[in-house]
Amino acid sequence: MARTRYAPDRGLTSRMVVTMFLLGLVYVAFVAAFFAIAPGWGLVALVVAVAFLLAQYFFSDRLTMFAMHGRVVSEREAPELHGVVDRICAMSDAPKPRVAVADTDVPNAFATGRNQKKAVVCVTTGLLRRLDPVELEGVLAHEMSHIAHKDVAVMTIASFLGVCAGLITRFGLEWGLWGGFGRRDGDQNTGLVLLLVVLVSAAAYAISFLLTRALSRYRELSADRAAALLTGRPSALASALTKVSGELARIPSRDLRAAEPFNAFFFAPAFAKGFSVSALFATHPPLQRRLAQLQQISDRLGRGV
């Protein structure tokens, strides 16, 4: 963790190390399986995986900002927003990230970037309209703790294998449906190799998906805790959480579906109406668990512990 005044979290650090180690093993097995099944495909898998990793690592901030239609704003354009970020930087003794705004009514915020020099903290116009300055401070302290704890970079790296495996699975299935699995020219080996490739890719995707989801849920609790302790106002963060979660339920389903792919980076998850298995594969812990943790911190601060 960088030398800031954010409370360190050994549990988060150990989970990031374990997740990266396990994903590394999955990656090695993923590529090795491709070389064993079909050497030519193994080389392609390796090249594609490395390309995705480099692209995600070096351009994650630009890609995320482009996808979310975020725009870096100057102090003249958003003086109040910059003022809140400046106060948090003074409290945390952390470098100031770039400040951005995304023009969408979905009330949310996120942080991205591979390190503190490339970090961006972005809020939506919908969030700015709904939160008061104290609540906004809690949300931004939460997002900036992700940067200080370096879990933004870890999540970026951890997600690349799942993206790569998911694409290979999708393309393999589409190719198979269009004739790869049902060939009648006697080349049964081609269909078998394709099927094995799809199965290996699907297994790698499933494992990486579960590992990154587990890390994502813990890092949100860690960020809540760090932000509450830094600002000394866990009630403000709890109020922001409650308000944002309530407002998200009123957002049209079309807008929520567009935002869902970025849930792992959001302050609060956006789920379209009718989503039924969110708790099983959620990127965030349940709202009640987050509020309970903040209440415990408030009680401890009240007792001077």
PDB file of N, CA and C in Angstrom, residues 113-175:
ATOM      1  N   GLY A 113      -7.229   3.343 -13.280  1.00  0.00           N
ATOM      2  CA  GLY A 113      -5.828   3.709 -13.467  1.00  0.00           C
ATOM      3  C   GLY A 113      -4.897   2.698 -12.837  1.00  0.00           C
ATOM      4  N   ARG A 114      -3.739   2.453 -13.484  1.00  0.00           N
ATOM      5  CA  ARG A 114      -2.837   1.410 -13.018  1.00  0.00           C
ATOM      6  C   ARG A 114      -1.982   1.836 -11.830  1.00  0.00           C
ATOM      7  N   ASN A 115      -1.840   3.134 -11.579  1.00  0.00           N
ATOM      8  CA  ASN A 115      -1.086   3.626 -10.424  1.00  0.00           C
ATOM      9  C   ASN A 115      -1.579   5.014 -10.070  1.00  0.00           C
ATOM     10  N   GLN A 116      -0.992   5.592  -9.019  1.00  0.00           N
ATOM     11  CA  GLN A 116      -1.461   6.889  -8.554  1.00  0.00           C
ATOM     12  C   GLN A 116      -1.220   7.995  -9.573  1.00  0.00           C
ATOM     13  N   LYS A 117      -0.163   7.880 -10.376  1.00  0.00           N
ATOM     14  CA  LYS A 117       0.111   8.909 -11.370  1.00  0.00           C
ATOM     15  C   LYS A 117      -0.907   8.880 -12.509  1.00  0.00           C
ATOM     16  N   LYS A 118      -1.442   7.700 -12.810  1.00  0.00           N
ATOM     17  CA  LYS A 118      -2.402   7.560 -13.899  1.00  0.00           C
ATOM     18  C   LYS A 118      -3.843   7.467 -13.394  1.00  0.00           C
ATOM     19  N   ALA A 119      -4.042   7.643 -12.111  1.00  0.00           N
ATOM     20  CA  ALA A 119      -5.367   7.430 -11.523  1.00  0.00           C
ATOM     21  C   ALA A 119      -6.359   8.519 -11.927  1.00  0.00           C
ATOM     22  N   VAL A 120      -7.603   8.080 -12.047  1.00  0.00           N
ATOM     23  CA  VAL A 120      -8.723   8.984 -12.327  1.00  0.00           C
ATOM     24  C   VAL A 120      -9.859   8.619 -11.390  1.00  0.00           C
ATOM     25  N   VAL A 121     -10.468   9.614 -10.778  1.00  0.00           N
ATOM     26  CA  VAL A 121     -11.679   9.389  -9.998  1.00  0.00           C
ATOM     27  C   VAL A 121     -12.796  10.123 -10.726  1.00  0.00           C
ATOM     28  N   CYS A 122     -13.857   9.395 -11.011  1.00  0.00           N
ATOM     29  CA  CYS A 122     -14.935   9.937 -11.846  1.00  0.00           C
ATOM     30  C   CYS A 122     -16.275   9.811 -11.135  1.00  0.00           C
ATOM     31  N   VAL A 123     -17.068  10.852 -11.210  1.00  0.00           N
ATOM     32  CA  VAL A 123     -18.430  10.831 -10.669  1.00  0.00           C
ATOM     33  C   VAL A 123     -19.398  11.158 -11.795  1.00  0.00           C
ATOM     34  N   THR A 124     -20.602  10.658 -11.678  1.00  0.00           N
ATOM     35  CA  THR A 124     -21.612  10.953 -12.689  1.00  0.00           C
ATOM     36  C   THR A 124     -22.376  12.215 -12.319  1.00  0.00           C
ATOM     37  N   THR A 125     -22.968  12.834 -13.324  1.00  0.00           N
ATOM     38  CA  THR A 125     -23.783  14.029 -13.059  1.00  0.00           C
ATOM     39  C   THR A 125     -24.986  13.669 -12.201  1.00  0.00           C
ATOM     40  N   GLY A 126     -25.471  12.425 -12.349  1.00  0.00           N
ATOM     41  CA  GLY A 126     -26.589  11.982 -11.520  1.00  0.00           C
ATOM     42  C   GLY A 126     -26.214  11.923 -10.052  1.00  0.00           C
ATOM     43  N   LEU A 127     -24.976  11.542  -9.743  1.00  0.00           N
ATOM     44  CA  LEU A 127     -24.526  11.510  -8.355  1.00  0.00           C
ATOM     45  C   LEU A 127     -24.375  12.919  -7.803  1.00  0.00           C
ATOM     46  N   LEU A 128     -23.802  13.816  -8.597  1.00  0.00           N
ATOM     47  CA  LEU A 128     -23.596  15.193  -8.143  1.00  0.00           C
ATOM     48  C   LEU A 128     -24.924  15.880  -7.822  1.00  0.00           C
ATOM     49  N   ARG A 129     -25.968  15.538  -8.558  1.00  0.00           N
ATOM     50  CA  ARG A 129     -27.263  16.165  -8.322  1.00  0.00           C
ATOM     51  C   ARG A 129     -27.940  15.650  -7.062  1.00  0.00           C
ATOM     52  N   ARG A 130     -27.590  14.455  -6.622  1.00  0.00           N
ATOM     53  CA  ARG A 130     -28.339  13.810  -5.547  1.00  0.00           C
ATOM     54  C   ARG A 130     -27.673  13.862  -4.169  1.00  0.00           C
ATOM     55  N   LEU A 131     -26.361  14.049  -4.125  1.00  0.00           N
ATOM     56  CA  LEU A 131     -25.666  13.994  -2.841  1.00  0.00           C
ATOM     57  C   LEU A 131     -25.274  15.385  -2.356  1.00  0.00           C
ATOM     58  N   ASP A 132     -25.288  15.548  -1.033  1.00  0.00           N
ATOM     59  CA  ASP A 132     -24.780  16.801  -0.477  1.00  0.00           C
ATOM     60  C   ASP A 132     -23.259  16.687  -0.356  1.00  0.00           C
ATOM     61  N   PRO A 133     -22.557  17.790  -0.064  1.00  0.00           N
ATOM     62  CA  PRO A 133     -21.086  17.764  -0.042  1.00  0.00           C
ATOM     63  C   PRO A 133     -20.487  16.739   0.930  1.00  0.00           C
ATOM     64  N   VAL A 134     -21.100  16.536   2.083  1.00  0.00           N
ATOM     65  CA  VAL A 134     -20.570  15.592   3.062  1.00  0.00           C
ATOM     66  C   VAL A 134     -20.703  14.170   2.549  1.00  0.00           C
ATOM     67  N   GLU A 135     -21.844  13.847   1.955  1.00  0.00           N
ATOM     68  CA  GLU A 135     -22.037  12.504   1.379  1.00  0.00           C
ATOM     69  C   GLU A 135     -21.086  12.283   0.206  1.00  0.00           C
ATOM     70  N   LEU A 136     -20.910  13.320  -0.617  1.00  0.00           N
ATOM     71  CA  LEU A 136     -20.000  13.214  -1.759  1.00  0.00           C
ATOM     72  C   LEU A 136     -18.567  12.973  -1.285  1.00  0.00           C
ATOM     73  N   GLU A 137     -18.196  13.603  -0.186  1.00  0.00           N
ATOM     74  CA  GLU A 137     -16.865  13.396   0.368  1.00  0.00           C
ATOM     75  C   GLU A 137     -16.654  11.938   0.770  1.00  0.00           C
ATOM     76  N   GLY A 138     -17.679  11.341   1.368  1.00  0.00           N
ATOM     77  CA  GLY A 138     -17.579   9.940   1.744  1.00  0.00           C
ATOM     78  C   GLY A 138     -17.412   9.030   0.544  1.00  0.00           C
ATOM     79  N   VAL A 139     -18.163   9.302  -0.517  1.00  0.00           N
ATOM     80  CA  VAL A 139     -18.072   8.479  -1.725  1.00  0.00           C
ATOM     81  C   VAL A 139     -16.703   8.612  -2.370  1.00  0.00           C
ATOM     82  N   LEU A 140     -16.212   9.843  -2.485  1.00  0.00           N
ATOM     83  CA  LEU A 140     -14.915  10.050  -3.109  1.00  0.00           C
ATOM     84  C   LEU A 140     -13.777   9.498  -2.259  1.00  0.00           C
ATOM     85  N   ALA A 141     -13.907   9.573  -0.939  1.00  0.00           N
ATOM     86  CA  ALA A 141     -12.900   8.967  -0.061  1.00  0.00           C
ATOM     87  C   ALA A 141     -12.879   7.452  -0.264  1.00  0.00           C
ATOM     88  N   HIS A 142     -14.056   6.865  -0.460  1.00  0.00           N
ATOM     89  CA  HIS A 142     -14.157   5.431  -0.760  1.00  0.00           C
ATOM     90  C   HIS A 142     -13.417   5.103  -2.056  1.00  0.00           C
ATOM     91  N   GLU A 143     -13.700   5.866  -3.115  1.00  0.00           N
ATOM     92  CA  GLU A 143     -13.076   5.584  -4.410  1.00  0.00           C
ATOM     93  C   GLU A 143     -11.571   5.818  -4.374  1.00  0.00           C
ATOM     94  N   MET A 144     -11.142   6.849  -3.684  1.00  0.00           N
ATOM     95  CA  MET A 144      -9.711   7.147  -3.634  1.00  0.00           C
ATOM     96  C   MET A 144      -8.956   6.150  -2.761  1.00  0.00           C
ATOM     97  N   SER A 145      -9.666   5.469  -1.862  1.00  0.00           N
ATOM     98  CA  SER A 145      -9.010   4.416  -1.081  1.00  0.00           C
ATOM     99  C   SER A 145      -8.666   3.228  -1.980  1.00  0.00           C
ATOM    100  N   HIS A 146      -9.470   2.996  -3.019  1.00  0.00           N
ATOM    101  CA  HIS A 146      -9.145   1.941  -3.982  1.00  0.00           C
ATOM    102  C   HIS A 146      -7.788   2.229  -4.638  1.00  0.00           C
ATOM    103  N   ILE A 147      -7.549   3.494  -4.930  1.00  0.00           N
ATOM    104  CA  ILE A 147      -6.277   3.882  -5.545  1.00  0.00           C
ATOM    105  C   ILE A 147      -5.140   3.695  -4.549  1.00  0.00           C
ATOM    106  N   ALA A 148      -5.346   4.138  -3.307  1.00  0.00           N
ATOM    107  CA  ALA A 148      -4.309   4.025  -2.284  1.00  0.00           C
ATOM    108  C   ALA A 148      -3.980   2.576  -1.967  1.00  0.00           C
ATOM    109  N   HIS A 149      -4.999   1.715  -1.942  1.00  0.00           N
ATOM    110  CA  HIS A 149      -4.781   0.299  -1.649  1.00  0.00           C
ATOM    111  C   HIS A 149      -4.275  -0.481  -2.863  1.00  0.00           C
ATOM    112  N   LYS A 150      -4.258   0.172  -4.034  1.00  0.00           N
ATOM    113  CA  LYS A 150      -3.788  -0.429  -5.287  1.00  0.00           C
ATOM    114  C   LYS A 150      -4.669  -1.571  -5.780  1.00  0.00           C
ATOM    115  N   ASP A 151      -5.870  -1.687  -5.241  1.00  0.00           N
ATOM    116  CA  ASP A 151      -6.718  -2.791  -5.701  1.00  0.00           C
ATOM    117  C   ASP A 151      -7.353  -2.510  -7.055  1.00  0.00           C
ATOM    118  N   VAL A 152      -7.352  -1.238  -7.488  1.00  0.00           N
ATOM    119  CA  VAL A 152      -7.837  -0.934  -8.832  1.00  0.00           C
ATOM    120  C   VAL A 152      -6.949  -1.607  -9.867  1.00  0.00           C
ATOM    121  N   ALA A 153      -5.624  -1.478  -9.691  1.00  0.00           N
ATOM    122  CA  ALA A 153      -4.689  -2.093 -10.629  1.00  0.00           C
ATOM    123  C   ALA A 153      -4.798  -3.615 -10.590  1.00  0.00           C
ATOM    124  N   VAL A 154      -4.945  -4.168  -9.381  1.00  0.00           N
ATOM    125  CA  VAL A 154      -5.048  -5.623  -9.251  1.00  0.00           C
ATOM    126  C   VAL A 154      -6.309  -6.136  -9.946  1.00  0.00           C
ATOM    127  N   MET A 155      -7.431  -5.437  -9.774  1.00  0.00           N
ATOM    128  CA  MET A 155      -8.662  -5.857 -10.430  1.00  0.00           C
ATOM    129  C   MET A 155      -8.533  -5.773 -11.948  1.00  0.00           C
ATOM    130  N   THR A 156      -7.818  -4.767 -12.439  1.00  0.00           N
ATOM    131  CA  THR A 156      -7.612  -4.624 -13.872  1.00  0.00           C
ATOM    132  C   THR A 156      -6.838  -5.815 -14.424  1.00  0.00           C
ATOM    133  N   ILE A 157      -5.750  -6.172 -13.734  1.00  0.00           N
ATOM    134  CA  ILE A 157      -4.931  -7.298 -14.179  1.00  0.00           C
ATOM    135  C   ILE A 157      -5.691  -8.614 -14.019  1.00  0.00           C
ATOM    136  N   ALA A 158      -6.395  -8.751 -12.882  1.00  0.00           N
ATOM    137  CA  ALA A 158      -7.083 -10.008 -12.587  1.00  0.00           C
ATOM    138  C   ALA A 158      -8.193 -10.314 -13.582  1.00  0.00           C
ATOM    139  N   SER A 159      -8.757  -9.295 -14.175  1.00  0.00           N
ATOM    140  CA  SER A 159      -9.897  -9.518 -15.068  1.00  0.00           C
ATOM    141  C   SER A 159      -9.491  -9.919 -16.480  1.00  0.00           C
ATOM    142  N   PHE A 160      -8.184  -9.775 -16.833  1.00  0.00           N
ATOM    143  CA  PHE A 160      -7.819  -9.978 -18.243  1.00  0.00           C
ATOM    144  C   PHE A 160      -7.979 -11.419 -18.683  1.00  0.00           C
ATOM    145  N   LEU A 161      -7.674 -12.382 -17.806  1.00  0.00           N
ATOM    146  CA  LEU A 161      -7.797 -13.787 -18.203  1.00  0.00           C
ATOM    147  C   LEU A 161      -9.250 -14.142 -18.472  1.00  0.00           C
ATOM    148  N   GLY A 162     -10.153 -13.666 -17.624  1.00  0.00           N
ATOM    149  CA  GLY A 162     -11.561 -13.942 -17.832  1.00  0.00           C
ATOM    150  C   GLY A 162     -12.067 -13.359 -19.135  1.00  0.00           C
ATOM    151  N   VAL A 163     -11.619 -12.142 -19.461  1.00  0.00           N
ATOM    152  CA  VAL A 163     -12.028 -11.518 -20.717  1.00  0.00           C
ATOM    153  C   VAL A 163     -11.526 -12.327 -21.909  1.00  0.00           C
ATOM    154  N   CYS A 164     -10.256 -12.707 -21.844  1.00  0.00           N
ATOM    155  CA  CYS A 164      -9.651 -13.483 -22.937  1.00  0.00           C
ATOM    156  C   CYS A 164     -10.349 -14.832 -23.101  1.00  0.00           C
ATOM    157  N   ALA A 165     -10.522 -15.562 -21.990  1.00  0.00           N
ATOM    158  CA  ALA A 165     -11.165 -16.874 -22.053  1.00  0.00           C
ATOM    159  C   ALA A 165     -12.609 -16.761 -22.515  1.00  0.00           C
ATOM    160  N   GLY A 166     -13.293 -15.710 -22.052  1.00  0.00           N
ATOM    161  CA  GLY A 166     -14.678 -15.521 -22.463  1.00  0.00           C
ATOM    162  C   GLY A 166     -14.812 -15.282 -23.954  1.00  0.00           C
ATOM    163  N   LEU A 167     -13.891 -14.494 -24.527  1.00  0.00           N
ATOM    164  CA  LEU A 167     -13.938 -14.237 -25.966  1.00  0.00           C
ATOM    165  C   LEU A 167     -13.671 -15.507 -26.764  1.00  0.00           C
ATOM    166  N   ILE A 168     -12.670 -16.284 -26.320  1.00  0.00           N
ATOM    167  CA  ILE A 168     -12.359 -17.526 -27.027  1.00  0.00           C
ATOM    168  C   ILE A 168     -13.538 -18.495 -26.956  1.00  0.00           C
ATOM    169  N   THR A 169     -14.175 -18.573 -25.773  1.00  0.00           N
ATOM    170  CA  THR A 169     -15.344 -19.440 -25.633  1.00  0.00           C
ATOM    171  C   THR A 169     -16.470 -19.009 -26.566  1.00  0.00           C
ATOM    172  N   ARG A 170     -16.710 -17.708 -26.603  1.00  0.00           N
ATOM    173  CA  ARG A 170     -17.794 -17.192 -27.451  1.00  0.00           C
ATOM    174  C   ARG A 170     -17.521 -17.452 -28.927  1.00  0.00           C
ATOM    175  N   PHE A 171     -16.303 -17.132 -29.374  1.00  0.00           N
ATOM    176  CA  PHE A 171     -15.984 -17.339 -30.782  1.00  0.00           C
ATOM    177  C   PHE A 171     -15.977 -18.820 -31.141  1.00  0.00           C
ATOM    178  N   GLY A 172     -15.487 -19.642 -30.195  1.00  0.00           N
ATOM    179  CA  GLY A 172     -15.476 -21.079 -30.449  1.00  0.00           C
ATOM    180  C   GLY A 172     -16.873 -21.641 -30.590  1.00  0.00           C
ATOM    181  N   LEU A 173     -17.775 -21.203 -29.715  1.00  0.00           N
ATOM    182  CA  LEU A 173     -19.158 -21.677 -29.786  1.00  0.00           C
ATOM    183  C   LEU A 173     -19.835 -21.204 -31.067  1.00  0.00           C
ATOM    184  N   GLU A 174     -19.609 -19.931 -31.433  1.00  0.00           N
ATOM    185  CA  GLU A 174     -20.229 -19.415 -32.655  1.00  0.00           C
ATOM    186  C   GLU A 174     -19.715 -20.159 -33.881  1.00  0.00           C
ATOM    187  N   TRP A 175     -18.410 -20.424 -33.904  1.00  0.00           N
ATOM    188  CA  TRP A 175     -17.851 -21.151 -35.038  1.00  0.00           C
ATOM    189  C   TRP A 175     -18.400 -22.564 -35.086  1.00  0.00           C
TER     190      TRP A 175
END
